[in-house]
Amino acid sequence: MPDWDAIRYFLEVARTQRASAAAQRLGVQHSTVTRRIRALEQSLQATLFEKSRASGFTLTEDGLRFFTYAEQIESTLLAAQETLSGAAGQLSGHLRIGSTEGFGSTVLTPLMVDFQQRHPGMTLDIMPVPRYISLSKREADIAIALERPQRGPYLCTKLADYTLKLYGTRAYLASHPPLRRREDLDQHTFIGYVDELLFSDRLRYLDDLVQAKRVIFRSTSILAQYQAVLGGQALAILPCFLAAQDARLVPVLENDLRVSRSFWMYCHEDLRHTRRVMALWDYLKQAVGLNQALLQGRSTRLQTPSAPATCA
């Protein structure tokens, strides 16, 4: 029978598809990973991976079947560890949460600081990135995305709606033609995304408002767009939770230009019985709900819950 270490090595290689990446995450040598995988395949009398320079370690049909069982074993061991360490005790362990870049940097990070202060036995990884987070590869324990996952063994909830508005600096607005109606946009320049590199169609909102030739600065990063707006050379559509906290920015045509989007929070179904994951899940639901005014642009300040969130 394979031991837990062998299964742990297998899971890391399956998720990263690279022995070198798995070795880095496990804190061992590359040769140790490949040796343990060969030993596991011999003990199971099955080929778990197809190996190539181009695609790395790709799961075979046997590997895919074993991966399902291995994840169940992993989840069961995590739940057992928490139960035996004392369910009523202080939360401990490690969690990784992935999110869209702007929300993760300006809202999620300060909330996670507050969560960690409440649970000092916890360690956290925050991943605010301009791309999708893969839970199937266990890149994170909890993900916050612009779209609800269409398939997969996930526990999912709508976290919040949020609003985006057109923003510019006071200096820009003072030195350019006035903006009283949508037609006045033709006299202005804009900042937006690199269209062919968008990771979600939910970010494709500028095209409906202005001609492409009026966009003078593009970036895959919403934080880069935010910094570019502060340069005072153009306007940009920004989420209110980012721009409303900066007094240097002013919303333009508020009644005519409002874009609504949503955040979805999800985790792997196997983690719903893991106490620390559900504690963070409940905290985020409470904390983000408390900040609806900021998400809609009616407030300029992020709030944290006044009392600890309930642990599931």
Coordinates of C-alpha atoms in Angstrom, one line a residue, residues 7-297:
I7 CA 0.3 10.3 -2.3
R8 CA 1.3 13.8 -1.3
Y9 CA 4.1 13.8 -3.9
F10 CA 1.7 12.4 -6.5
L11 CA -0.9 15.2 -5.8
E12 CA 1.7 18.0 -6.1
V13 CA 3.0 16.7 -9.4
A14 CA -0.5 16.2 -10.8
R15 CA -1.4 19.8 -9.9
T16 CA 1.8 21.5 -11.1
Q17 CA 2.5 19.1 -14.0
R18 CA 6.2 19.7 -13.3
A19 CA 8.5 17.7 -11.0
S20 CA 10.6 20.8 -10.4
A21 CA 7.6 22.9 -9.4
A22 CA 6.3 20.1 -7.1
A23 CA 9.8 19.8 -5.5
Q24 CA 9.8 23.5 -4.8
R25 CA 6.3 23.3 -3.1
L26 CA 7.3 20.3 -1.1
G27 CA 10.7 21.6 -0.2
V28 CA 12.7 18.7 -1.5
Q29 CA 15.1 17.9 -4.4
H30 CA 13.8 17.3 -8.0
S31 CA 15.3 13.9 -7.9
T32 CA 13.4 13.0 -4.8
V33 CA 10.1 13.7 -6.5
T34 CA 10.8 11.7 -9.6
R35 CA 12.1 8.8 -7.4
R36 CA 8.9 8.8 -5.3
I37 CA 6.7 8.9 -8.3
R38 CA 8.5 5.9 -9.9
A39 CA 8.2 4.0 -6.6
L40 CA 4.4 4.8 -6.4
E41 CA 3.8 3.6 -9.9
Q42 CA 5.7 0.4 -9.2
S43 CA 3.7 -0.2 -6.0
L44 CA 0.4 0.4 -7.8
Q45 CA 1.6 -1.5 -10.9
A46 CA 0.2 1.3 -13.1
T47 CA 1.5 4.2 -15.1
L48 CA 0.2 7.4 -13.6
F49 CA 1.9 10.0 -15.8
E50 CA 2.8 10.5 -19.4
K51 CA 6.1 12.5 -19.4
S52 CA 7.3 14.8 -22.1
R53 CA 9.5 17.9 -22.4
A54 CA 6.7 20.0 -23.8
S55 CA 3.8 19.2 -21.5
G56 CA 5.6 17.8 -18.4
F57 CA 3.8 15.3 -16.3
T58 CA 0.3 14.6 -17.7
L59 CA -2.1 12.2 -15.9
T60 CA -3.0 9.0 -17.7
E61 CA -6.4 7.4 -17.4
D62 CA -5.1 5.4 -14.4
G63 CA -3.6 8.6 -13.0
L64 CA -6.9 10.4 -13.3
R65 CA -8.7 7.6 -11.5
F66 CA -6.1 7.6 -8.7
F67 CA -6.2 11.4 -8.4
T68 CA -9.8 11.3 -7.4
Y69 CA -9.1 8.8 -4.6
A70 CA -5.9 10.7 -3.6
E71 CA -7.9 14.0 -3.1
Q72 CA -10.4 12.2 -1.0
I73 CA -7.6 10.8 1.2
E74 CA -6.1 14.3 1.5
S75 CA -9.4 15.9 2.5
T76 CA -10.1 13.2 5.1
L77 CA -6.7 13.5 6.6
L78 CA -7.1 17.3 6.9
A79 CA -10.5 16.9 8.6
A80 CA -9.1 14.3 10.9
Q81 CA -6.1 16.5 11.8
E82 CA -8.4 19.4 12.8
T83 CA -10.8 17.1 14.8
L84 CA -7.9 15.5 16.8
S85 CA -6.2 18.8 17.4
G86 CA -9.4 20.0 19.2
A87 CA -12.4 21.4 17.3
A88 CA -13.1 23.9 20.0
G89 CA -9.5 25.2 20.2
Q90 CA -7.9 28.1 18.4
L91 CA -7.8 28.0 14.6
S92 CA -4.5 27.0 13.2
G93 CA -2.9 25.9 9.9
H94 CA -2.4 27.5 6.5
L95 CA -4.8 28.9 3.9
R96 CA -4.3 30.3 0.5
I97 CA -6.9 32.6 -1.2
G98 CA -6.9 33.7 -4.8
S99 CA -8.7 36.7 -6.2
T100 CA -8.9 39.2 -9.0
E101 CA -6.1 41.8 -8.8
G102 CA -7.9 44.9 -7.8
F103 CA -10.3 43.4 -5.3
G104 CA -7.5 41.2 -3.8
S105 CA -5.1 44.2 -3.3
T106 CA -7.5 46.9 -2.0
V107 CA -10.3 45.0 -0.2
L108 CA -9.3 41.4 0.4
T109 CA -5.7 42.1 1.7
P110 CA -6.8 44.5 4.6
L111 CA -9.6 42.1 5.5
M112 CA -7.1 39.2 5.6
V113 CA -4.9 41.2 7.9
D114 CA -7.9 41.6 10.2
F115 CA -8.7 37.9 10.0
Q116 CA -5.2 36.9 10.9
Q117 CA -5.2 39.2 13.9
R118 CA -8.3 37.4 15.1
H119 CA -6.7 34.0 14.5
P120 CA -2.9 34.4 15.1
G121 CA -2.4 30.6 14.8
M122 CA -3.3 30.9 11.1
T123 CA -0.9 31.7 8.2
L124 CA -2.2 33.1 5.0
D125 CA -1.2 33.4 1.3
I126 CA -3.0 36.1 -0.7
M127 CA -2.9 35.8 -4.4
P128 CA -4.3 38.9 -6.2
V129 CA -3.7 38.1 -9.9
P130 CA -5.2 39.2 -13.2
R131 CA -6.1 35.7 -14.3
Y132 CA -8.2 32.7 -13.2
I133 CA -7.2 30.7 -10.1
S134 CA -7.3 26.9 -10.7
L135 CA -8.8 25.1 -7.8
S136 CA -8.4 21.8 -9.6
K137 CA -4.7 22.3 -9.4
R138 CA -5.1 23.4 -5.8
E139 CA -3.6 26.9 -6.5
A140 CA -5.8 28.1 -3.7
D141 CA -8.2 26.9 -1.0
I142 CA -10.7 29.6 -1.8
A143 CA -11.1 31.6 -5.0
I144 CA -12.9 34.8 -5.7
A145 CA -13.7 35.3 -9.4
L146 CA -15.8 37.4 -11.8
E147 CA -17.8 34.4 -13.0
R148 CA -19.5 31.5 -11.4
P149 CA -17.7 28.2 -12.2
Q150 CA -19.8 26.3 -14.8
R151 CA -18.7 22.9 -13.6
G152 CA -16.6 21.1 -11.0
P153 CA -17.0 19.8 -7.5
Y154 CA -17.2 23.2 -5.9
L155 CA -19.1 24.9 -3.1
C156 CA -20.0 28.3 -4.5
T157 CA -21.8 31.5 -3.4
K158 CA -22.3 35.0 -4.8
L159 CA -20.1 37.1 -2.7
A160 CA -21.2 40.6 -3.8
D161 CA -22.2 42.9 -6.6
Y162 CA -20.0 45.9 -7.3
T163 CA -20.1 49.0 -9.4
L164 CA -17.6 50.6 -11.8
K165 CA -17.6 54.3 -12.8
L166 CA -15.7 56.6 -15.1
Y167 CA -13.0 58.4 -13.1
G168 CA -10.5 61.2 -13.8
T169 CA -8.2 63.5 -11.7
R170 CA -9.4 66.9 -10.8
A171 CA -6.5 68.4 -12.8
Y172 CA -7.5 66.4 -16.0
L173 CA -11.1 67.5 -15.7
A174 CA -10.1 71.1 -15.2
S175 CA -7.9 71.2 -18.3
H176 CA -10.2 69.4 -20.7
P177 CA -13.6 70.0 -22.3
P178 CA -16.5 69.6 -19.8
L179 CA -18.3 66.3 -19.6
R180 CA -22.1 66.9 -19.3
R181 CA -23.5 64.1 -21.5
R182 CA -22.2 60.9 -23.1
E183 CA -21.6 62.6 -26.4
D184 CA -18.9 64.7 -24.8
L185 CA -16.8 61.5 -24.4
D186 CA -15.7 61.9 -28.0
Q187 CA -13.5 64.8 -26.9
H188 CA -11.5 62.8 -24.3
T189 CA -9.0 60.0 -24.2
F190 CA -9.1 56.8 -22.2
I191 CA -7.3 54.0 -20.4
G192 CA -8.3 50.3 -20.8
Y193 CA -7.5 46.7 -21.0
V194 CA -5.4 44.9 -23.7
D195 CA -8.4 43.3 -25.4
E196 CA -6.7 40.2 -26.8
L197 CA -5.3 39.4 -23.3
L198 CA -8.6 39.7 -21.3
F199 CA -9.0 36.7 -19.1
S200 CA -12.8 37.3 -18.8
D201 CA -15.4 38.9 -21.0
R202 CA -16.8 40.5 -17.9
L203 CA -13.9 43.0 -18.2
R204 CA -15.0 44.1 -21.7
Y205 CA -17.0 47.2 -20.9
L206 CA -15.0 50.1 -22.4
D207 CA -15.8 49.1 -26.0
D208 CA -19.4 49.9 -25.5
L209 CA -18.6 53.5 -24.6
V210 CA -15.8 54.8 -26.7
Q211 CA -14.0 54.2 -30.0
A212 CA -10.8 52.2 -29.9
K213 CA -8.8 55.0 -31.3
R214 CA -9.5 57.1 -28.2
V215 CA -7.8 54.6 -25.9
I216 CA -4.2 55.8 -25.5
F217 CA -3.0 53.5 -22.7
R218 CA -3.8 49.8 -22.2
S219 CA -2.7 47.3 -19.5
T220 CA -3.7 43.8 -18.4
S221 CA -3.5 45.2 -14.8
I222 CA -6.3 47.2 -13.2
L223 CA -3.7 48.6 -10.7
A224 CA -1.6 49.8 -13.6
Q225 CA -4.7 51.5 -15.1
Y226 CA -5.4 53.1 -11.8
Q227 CA -1.8 54.5 -11.6
A228 CA -2.1 55.7 -15.2
V229 CA -5.3 57.7 -14.4
L230 CA -3.5 59.4 -11.6
G231 CA -1.0 60.6 -14.2
G232 CA -3.8 63.0 -15.4
Q233 CA -3.7 62.2 -19.1
A234 CA -6.9 60.2 -19.6
L235 CA -10.0 58.8 -18.1
A236 CA -10.7 55.2 -17.1
I237 CA -13.5 53.0 -15.8
L238 CA -12.5 51.7 -12.4
P239 CA -14.2 49.7 -9.7
C240 CA -15.6 52.0 -7.0
F241 CA -13.9 50.0 -4.2
L242 CA -10.6 51.0 -5.7
A243 CA -11.2 54.6 -6.9
A244 CA -13.6 55.9 -4.2
Q245 CA -10.9 55.5 -1.6
D246 CA -8.7 58.0 -3.4
A247 CA -9.7 61.6 -3.0
R248 CA -7.6 62.5 -6.1
L249 CA -10.1 60.8 -8.4
V250 CA -13.6 62.2 -9.3
P251 CA -16.4 60.1 -10.8
V252 CA -17.7 61.5 -14.1
L253 CA -21.3 61.2 -15.6
E254 CA -22.3 59.1 -12.6
N255 CA -26.0 58.9 -13.6
D256 CA -25.2 57.8 -17.2
L257 CA -22.0 55.6 -16.8
R258 CA -22.4 52.8 -14.3
V259 CA -21.2 49.3 -14.9
S260 CA -22.4 46.4 -12.6
R261 CA -20.5 43.2 -12.0
S262 CA -20.4 40.4 -9.4
F263 CA -17.9 38.5 -7.4
W264 CA -18.3 34.8 -6.8
M265 CA -16.6 32.8 -4.0
Y266 CA -15.9 29.1 -4.3
C267 CA -13.9 26.3 -2.8
H268 CA -13.4 22.6 -3.5
E269 CA -16.4 20.6 -2.2
D270 CA -14.0 18.4 -0.2
L271 CA -13.0 21.4 1.9
R272 CA -16.5 22.3 3.2
H273 CA -15.9 20.2 6.3
T274 CA -12.5 21.8 7.0
R275 CA -13.0 24.2 9.9
R276 CA -10.4 26.8 9.0
V277 CA -11.7 27.1 5.4
M278 CA -15.3 27.5 6.6
A279 CA -14.2 30.1 9.2
L280 CA -12.6 32.2 6.5
W281 CA -15.6 31.6 4.2
D282 CA -18.0 32.9 6.9
Y283 CA -15.7 35.8 7.7
L284 CA -15.6 37.0 4.1
K285 CA -19.3 36.7 3.7
Q286 CA -19.7 38.9 6.8
A287 CA -16.9 41.4 6.0
V288 CA -17.8 41.9 2.3
G289 CA -21.4 42.3 3.1
L290 CA -20.5 45.0 5.6
N291 CA -18.8 46.9 2.7
Q292 CA -21.6 47.1 0.2
A293 CA -21.6 50.9 0.3
L294 CA -17.9 50.9 -0.7
L295 CA -18.5 48.4 -3.5
Q296 CA -21.3 50.5 -4.9
G297 CA -19.4 53.8 -4.6

